[in-house]
Amino acid sequence: MSVREEFDEWAAEGRDRGMEERHWHTAKHALARMAIEEGDTVLDMGCGSGYAARAMREAGGAGQAYGLDGSPAMVRNASAYTDDANTGFLVGDFEHLPFESDSVDHVFSMEAFYYASDPMAALEEVRRILRPGGTFYCAVDFHADNPHTAEWTEYVDIEMTRWSRKEYRERFREAGFYVVEQDTIPDREVEIPPADEFPTEDWETREAMVEHFREHGTLLTVGVAP
Ligand SMILES: C[S@@+](CC[C@H](N)C(=O)[O-])C[C@H]1O[C@@H](n2cnc3c(N)ncnc32)[C@H](O)[C@@H]1O
C-alpha cells in the first residue's frame, strides 16, 4: 500500500485527530525546545492533522508555517482545522520537498520520518531546504532501541525504517547535519491501568506498558544545518 492510500484511509476515519491527541503528550515538549524566532519559516514534515504547524505559529511565533503530507485527505483535514492565512498545508513527498534551497528556518517531524521510502534522501532534502543554522527536530516513537515497537510493522502496510538511536545520529551526520541533541521524552500522560487489569487489549503486562511509555517515550534527534 502507498503512503497516500494508507493515510487517506486514516484521515477518512478521523484517526488524524486521534494521533494528534496521543502524540501531543510528547510532541509538545519537543516543540517547546525549538528556538523559533518571530518571522521564521517553519515546516512540519508528515503533518497529519497539522497540530505542530499550528503550534509553531501560535505558540512559537513563526511568521509562516507549512505542513506537508503525502496524503491529500490529511492535508484537506489539516487545512480545515485553521483559518490562519500564514499556516499552509501542502501535498508532497519527503524525498522531494517543494521548497527552495536555504529557505526554511526549522523543520519538525513527529512519528512520520520513518515512513520515508528513502530516508537518506529525505534527510538530504531537509538539509537542502534549511538555512545555515536551521534545525531539524525529528521525533519518533518507532525505533530499534524500543523493543515494544518491533511488531508495529504488522499493523501498517508500508515499509518502515527502524533505526537505532546511534543510527539516527550517524545518518544525520552523513546527511551533513551536526547532531546537537538526542533525548528521550517520556509520555507521562497516557493512563496506565493498575496491575490487576492486565493483560489489556494492547499490553500483556503493566511492566511492558510502563517501559514503552514512561521510559522509551519519544526519541528526539536534533540536527543543525552548517
Ligand atoms: C503516523 S502519521 C503522524 C502525523 C502527525 N505528525 C502526528 O504526530 O500526528 C504520519 C504522517 O506522515 C505522512 N507521511 C508518511 N510518509 C510520507 C512521505 N514519504 N511523504 C509525505 N508524507 C508522508 C503520512 O501521510 C501521515 O499523515
Short mmCIF file of C-alpha atoms and ligand atoms in Angstrom, two decimals:
data_model
loop_
_atom_site.label_atom_id
_atom_site.label_comp_id
_atom_site.label_asym_id
_atom_site.label_seq_id
_atom_site.Cartn_x
_atom_site.Cartn_y
_atom_site.Cartn_z
CA MET A 1 0.00 0.00 0.00
CA SER A 2 1.23 3.55 -0.67
CA VAL A 3 1.55 6.27 1.99
CA ARG A 4 -1.26 8.07 0.20
CA GLU A 5 -3.66 5.08 0.24
CA GLU A 6 -2.90 4.12 3.86
CA PHE A 7 -3.14 7.61 5.37
CA ASP A 8 -6.06 8.77 3.22
CA GLU A 9 -7.96 5.92 4.89
CA TRP A 10 -6.79 7.01 8.36
CA ALA A 11 -7.87 10.61 7.65
CA ALA A 12 -11.28 9.50 6.40
CA GLU A 13 -11.77 7.55 9.65
CA GLY A 14 -10.82 10.61 11.78
CA ARG A 15 -7.63 8.99 13.01
CA ASP A 16 -5.69 12.21 12.34
CA ARG A 17 -7.27 13.74 15.45
CA GLY A 18 -6.63 10.58 17.48
CA MET A 19 -2.93 10.71 16.57
CA GLU A 20 -2.84 14.40 17.45
CA GLU A 21 -4.23 13.68 20.92
CA ARG A 22 -1.74 10.86 21.62
CA HIS A 23 1.32 12.42 20.02
CA TRP A 24 0.75 15.79 21.71
CA HIS A 25 1.78 14.20 25.04
CA THR A 26 5.44 14.24 23.94
CA ALA A 27 5.41 16.39 20.77
CA LYS A 28 4.58 19.49 22.82
CA HIS A 29 7.80 19.06 24.81
CA ALA A 30 9.87 18.70 21.64
CA LEU A 31 8.15 21.76 20.11
CA ALA A 32 8.82 23.80 23.27
CA ARG A 33 12.56 23.21 22.87
CA MET A 34 12.70 24.76 19.38
CA ALA A 35 14.35 28.16 19.18
CA ILE A 36 11.78 29.61 16.76
CA GLU A 37 12.13 33.34 16.33
CA GLU A 38 9.47 35.79 15.27
CA GLY A 39 9.04 35.74 11.49
CA ASP A 40 10.75 32.38 10.96
CA THR A 41 9.58 30.00 8.27
CA VAL A 42 8.91 26.52 9.64
CA LEU A 43 7.83 23.16 8.24
CA ASP A 44 6.03 20.21 9.85
CA MET A 45 7.01 17.13 7.80
CA GLY A 46 4.30 14.46 7.73
CA CYS A 47 1.87 16.85 9.39
CA GLY A 48 -1.24 14.66 9.76
CA SER A 49 -3.87 16.91 11.40
CA GLY A 50 -1.40 19.83 11.29
CA TYR A 51 -1.27 20.47 15.05
CA ALA A 52 2.51 21.06 15.08
CA ALA A 53 2.38 23.64 12.29
CA ARG A 54 -0.43 25.44 14.15
CA ALA A 55 1.54 25.32 17.42
CA MET A 56 4.74 26.66 15.82
CA ARG A 57 2.71 29.64 14.52
CA GLU A 58 0.51 30.25 17.56
CA ALA A 59 2.88 29.47 20.45
CA GLY A 60 6.24 29.58 18.67
CA GLY A 61 5.73 32.89 16.87
CA ALA A 62 6.74 31.64 13.42
CA GLY A 63 5.90 34.04 10.59
CA GLN A 64 4.96 31.32 8.14
CA ALA A 65 4.20 27.69 8.99
CA TYR A 66 3.80 24.90 6.45
CA GLY A 67 2.61 21.35 6.96
CA LEU A 68 3.50 18.81 4.30
CA ASP A 69 1.92 15.39 3.93
CA GLY A 70 1.78 12.70 1.28
CA SER A 71 -1.91 12.10 1.97
CA PRO A 72 -4.25 14.59 0.25
CA ALA A 73 -7.02 13.69 2.76
CA MET A 74 -4.73 14.59 5.70
CA VAL A 75 -3.90 17.90 4.01
CA ARG A 76 -7.61 18.63 3.43
CA ASN A 77 -8.39 17.93 7.09
CA ALA A 78 -5.42 19.98 8.37
CA SER A 79 -6.45 22.93 6.16
CA ALA A 80 -9.98 22.78 7.55
CA TYR A 81 -8.74 22.99 11.17
CA THR A 82 -7.32 26.53 10.79
CA ASP A 83 -8.23 29.80 9.12
CA ASP A 84 -4.82 31.37 9.69
CA ALA A 85 -3.56 32.83 6.40
CA ASN A 86 0.07 32.14 7.42
CA THR A 87 -0.39 28.43 8.08
CA GLY A 88 -0.46 26.48 4.83
CA PHE A 89 -0.73 22.77 4.10
CA LEU A 90 0.53 21.02 1.01
CA VAL A 91 0.67 17.57 -0.50
CA GLY A 92 4.22 16.41 -1.07
CA ASP A 93 6.82 13.78 -0.62
CA PHE A 94 9.68 13.69 1.92
CA GLU A 95 12.15 12.84 -0.85
CA HIS A 96 11.18 15.88 -3.00
CA LEU A 97 10.36 18.78 -0.68
CA PRO A 98 8.72 21.59 -2.66
CA PHE A 99 10.87 24.35 -1.13
CA GLU A 100 13.81 26.38 -2.40
CA SER A 101 17.26 25.56 -1.01
CA ASP A 102 18.18 27.58 2.12
CA SER A 103 14.59 28.81 2.56
CA VAL A 104 13.33 27.26 5.83
CA ASP A 105 14.47 28.08 9.40
CA HIS A 106 13.24 24.98 11.25
CA VAL A 107 11.77 21.61 10.36
CA PHE A 108 9.78 19.49 12.83
CA SER A 109 8.55 15.96 12.31
CA MET A 110 6.63 13.66 14.68
CA GLU A 111 6.10 9.94 14.07
CA ALA A 112 6.49 10.34 10.31
CA PHE A 113 10.13 10.30 9.22
CA TYR A 114 10.50 6.51 9.28
CA TYR A 115 7.85 6.10 6.56
CA ALA A 116 10.18 7.71 4.00
CA SER A 117 10.85 5.22 1.21
CA ASP A 118 14.43 6.55 1.06
CA PRO A 119 15.23 8.04 4.50
CA MET A 120 18.71 9.23 3.48
CA ALA A 121 17.23 11.13 0.51
CA ALA A 122 14.64 12.64 2.89
CA LEU A 123 17.38 13.75 5.32
CA GLU A 124 19.35 15.29 2.47
CA GLU A 125 16.22 17.15 1.34
CA VAL A 126 15.70 18.58 4.84
CA ARG A 127 19.35 19.62 4.90
CA ARG A 128 18.97 21.25 1.46
CA ILE A 129 15.98 23.42 2.35
CA LEU A 130 17.31 24.55 5.75
CA ARG A 131 19.11 27.86 6.07
CA PRO A 132 22.56 27.75 7.71
CA GLY A 133 21.95 27.31 11.44
CA GLY A 134 18.48 25.89 10.78
CA THR A 135 17.35 22.90 12.83
CA PHE A 136 15.64 19.57 12.21
CA TYR A 137 13.67 18.27 15.22
CA CYS A 138 12.97 14.65 14.36
CA ALA A 139 10.75 12.83 16.87
CA VAL A 140 9.96 9.12 16.62
CA ASP A 141 8.41 6.50 18.88
CA PHE A 142 9.27 3.71 16.45
CA HIS A 143 12.98 2.90 16.73
CA ALA A 144 15.23 -0.09 17.27
CA ASP A 145 16.08 0.65 20.92
CA ASN A 146 12.44 0.25 21.93
CA PRO A 147 11.66 -3.49 21.69
CA HIS A 148 7.92 -2.82 22.10
CA THR A 149 7.74 -1.25 18.63
CA ALA A 150 9.18 -4.25 16.75
CA GLU A 151 5.76 -5.65 15.84
CA TRP A 152 4.30 -2.36 14.54
CA THR A 153 5.26 -3.34 11.00
CA GLU A 154 2.48 -5.96 11.17
CA TYR A 155 -0.22 -3.29 11.61
CA VAL A 156 0.86 -0.83 8.92
CA ASP A 157 1.09 -1.90 5.31
CA ILE A 158 4.00 0.41 4.43
CA GLU A 159 7.75 -0.21 4.55
CA MET A 160 9.11 1.38 7.77
CA THR A 161 12.73 2.14 8.69
CA ARG A 162 13.61 1.15 12.26
CA TRP A 163 16.92 2.87 13.01
CA SER A 164 18.54 2.77 16.46
CA ARG A 165 19.42 5.93 18.42
CA LYS A 166 23.01 5.54 17.21
CA GLU A 167 21.91 5.09 13.59
CA TYR A 168 19.85 8.32 13.78
CA ARG A 169 22.97 10.20 14.89
CA GLU A 170 25.15 8.56 12.23
CA ARG A 171 22.68 9.11 9.38
CA PHE A 172 22.12 12.76 10.38
CA ARG A 173 25.89 13.31 10.23
CA GLU A 174 26.12 11.52 6.85
CA ALA A 175 23.50 13.96 5.53
CA GLY A 176 25.62 16.91 6.65
CA PHE A 177 23.99 17.81 9.98
CA TYR A 178 25.66 18.49 13.29
CA VAL A 179 23.84 16.42 15.92
CA VAL A 180 23.34 18.79 18.84
CA GLU A 181 20.83 16.86 20.92
CA GLN A 182 19.40 13.40 21.32
CA ASP A 183 16.98 12.68 24.09
CA THR A 184 14.10 10.54 25.25
CA ILE A 185 10.86 12.33 26.08
CA PRO A 186 8.70 10.15 28.34
CA ASP A 187 4.93 10.07 27.88
CA ARG A 188 3.73 10.84 31.42
CA GLU A 189 0.13 11.45 30.39
CA VAL A 190 -1.07 8.18 28.95
CA GLU A 191 -3.13 6.42 31.58
CA ILE A 192 -1.63 3.13 32.76
CA PRO A 193 -4.18 0.83 34.47
CA PRO A 194 -3.43 -0.98 37.75
CA ALA A 195 -1.60 -4.32 37.53
CA ASP A 196 -4.73 -6.46 38.03
CA GLU A 197 -6.26 -5.10 34.80
CA PHE A 198 -3.55 -6.74 32.67
CA PRO A 199 -3.43 -8.21 30.13
CA THR A 200 -5.29 -5.48 28.23
CA GLU A 201 -6.18 -5.47 24.55
CA ASP A 202 -2.82 -3.88 23.71
CA TRP A 203 -0.49 -4.86 26.55
CA GLU A 204 0.45 -8.22 28.03
CA THR A 205 1.94 -6.78 31.26
CA ARG A 206 1.92 -3.46 33.13
CA GLU A 207 5.75 -3.50 33.17
CA ALA A 208 5.85 -3.55 29.35
CA MET A 209 3.41 -0.65 29.09
CA VAL A 210 5.35 1.39 31.66
CA GLU A 211 8.60 0.69 29.87
CA HIS A 212 7.16 1.69 26.48
CA PHE A 213 5.54 4.97 27.51
CA ARG A 214 7.37 6.17 30.60
CA GLU A 215 10.88 5.00 29.73
CA HIS A 216 11.17 4.91 25.93
CA GLY A 217 8.52 7.53 25.12
CA THR A 218 9.60 9.56 22.09
CA LEU A 219 13.14 9.64 20.74
CA LEU A 220 14.14 13.15 19.68
CA THR A 221 17.17 13.74 17.47
CA VAL A 222 18.09 17.33 16.66
CA GLY A 223 20.29 18.23 13.70
CA VAL A 224 21.67 21.67 12.84
CA ALA A 225 22.49 22.62 9.26
CA PRO A 226 26.01 24.12 8.96
C1 LIG B 1 1.78 8.48 11.85
S1 LIG B 1 1.30 9.92 10.98
C2 LIG B 1 1.82 11.24 12.09
C3 LIG B 1 1.11 12.54 11.80
C4 LIG B 1 1.47 13.70 12.73
N1 LIG B 1 2.86 14.09 12.57
C5 LIG B 1 1.19 13.35 14.18
O1 LIG B 1 2.10 13.44 15.02
O2 LIG B 1 0.03 13.00 14.50
C6 LIG B 1 2.49 10.01 9.66
C7 LIG B 1 2.13 11.04 8.58
O3 LIG B 1 3.23 11.17 7.70
C8 LIG B 1 2.76 11.14 6.36
N2 LIG B 1 3.83 10.54 5.53
C9 LIG B 1 4.40 9.34 5.72
N3 LIG B 1 5.36 9.12 4.79
C10 LIG B 1 5.39 10.21 4.00
C11 LIG B 1 6.18 10.59 2.88
N4 LIG B 1 7.12 9.77 2.39
N5 LIG B 1 5.95 11.79 2.32
C12 LIG B 1 5.00 12.62 2.82
N6 LIG B 1 4.22 12.31 3.89
C13 LIG B 1 4.41 11.12 4.48
C14 LIG B 1 1.51 10.29 6.39
O4 LIG B 1 0.64 10.57 5.32
C15 LIG B 1 0.93 10.62 7.77
O5 LIG B 1 -0.02 11.65 7.73
#
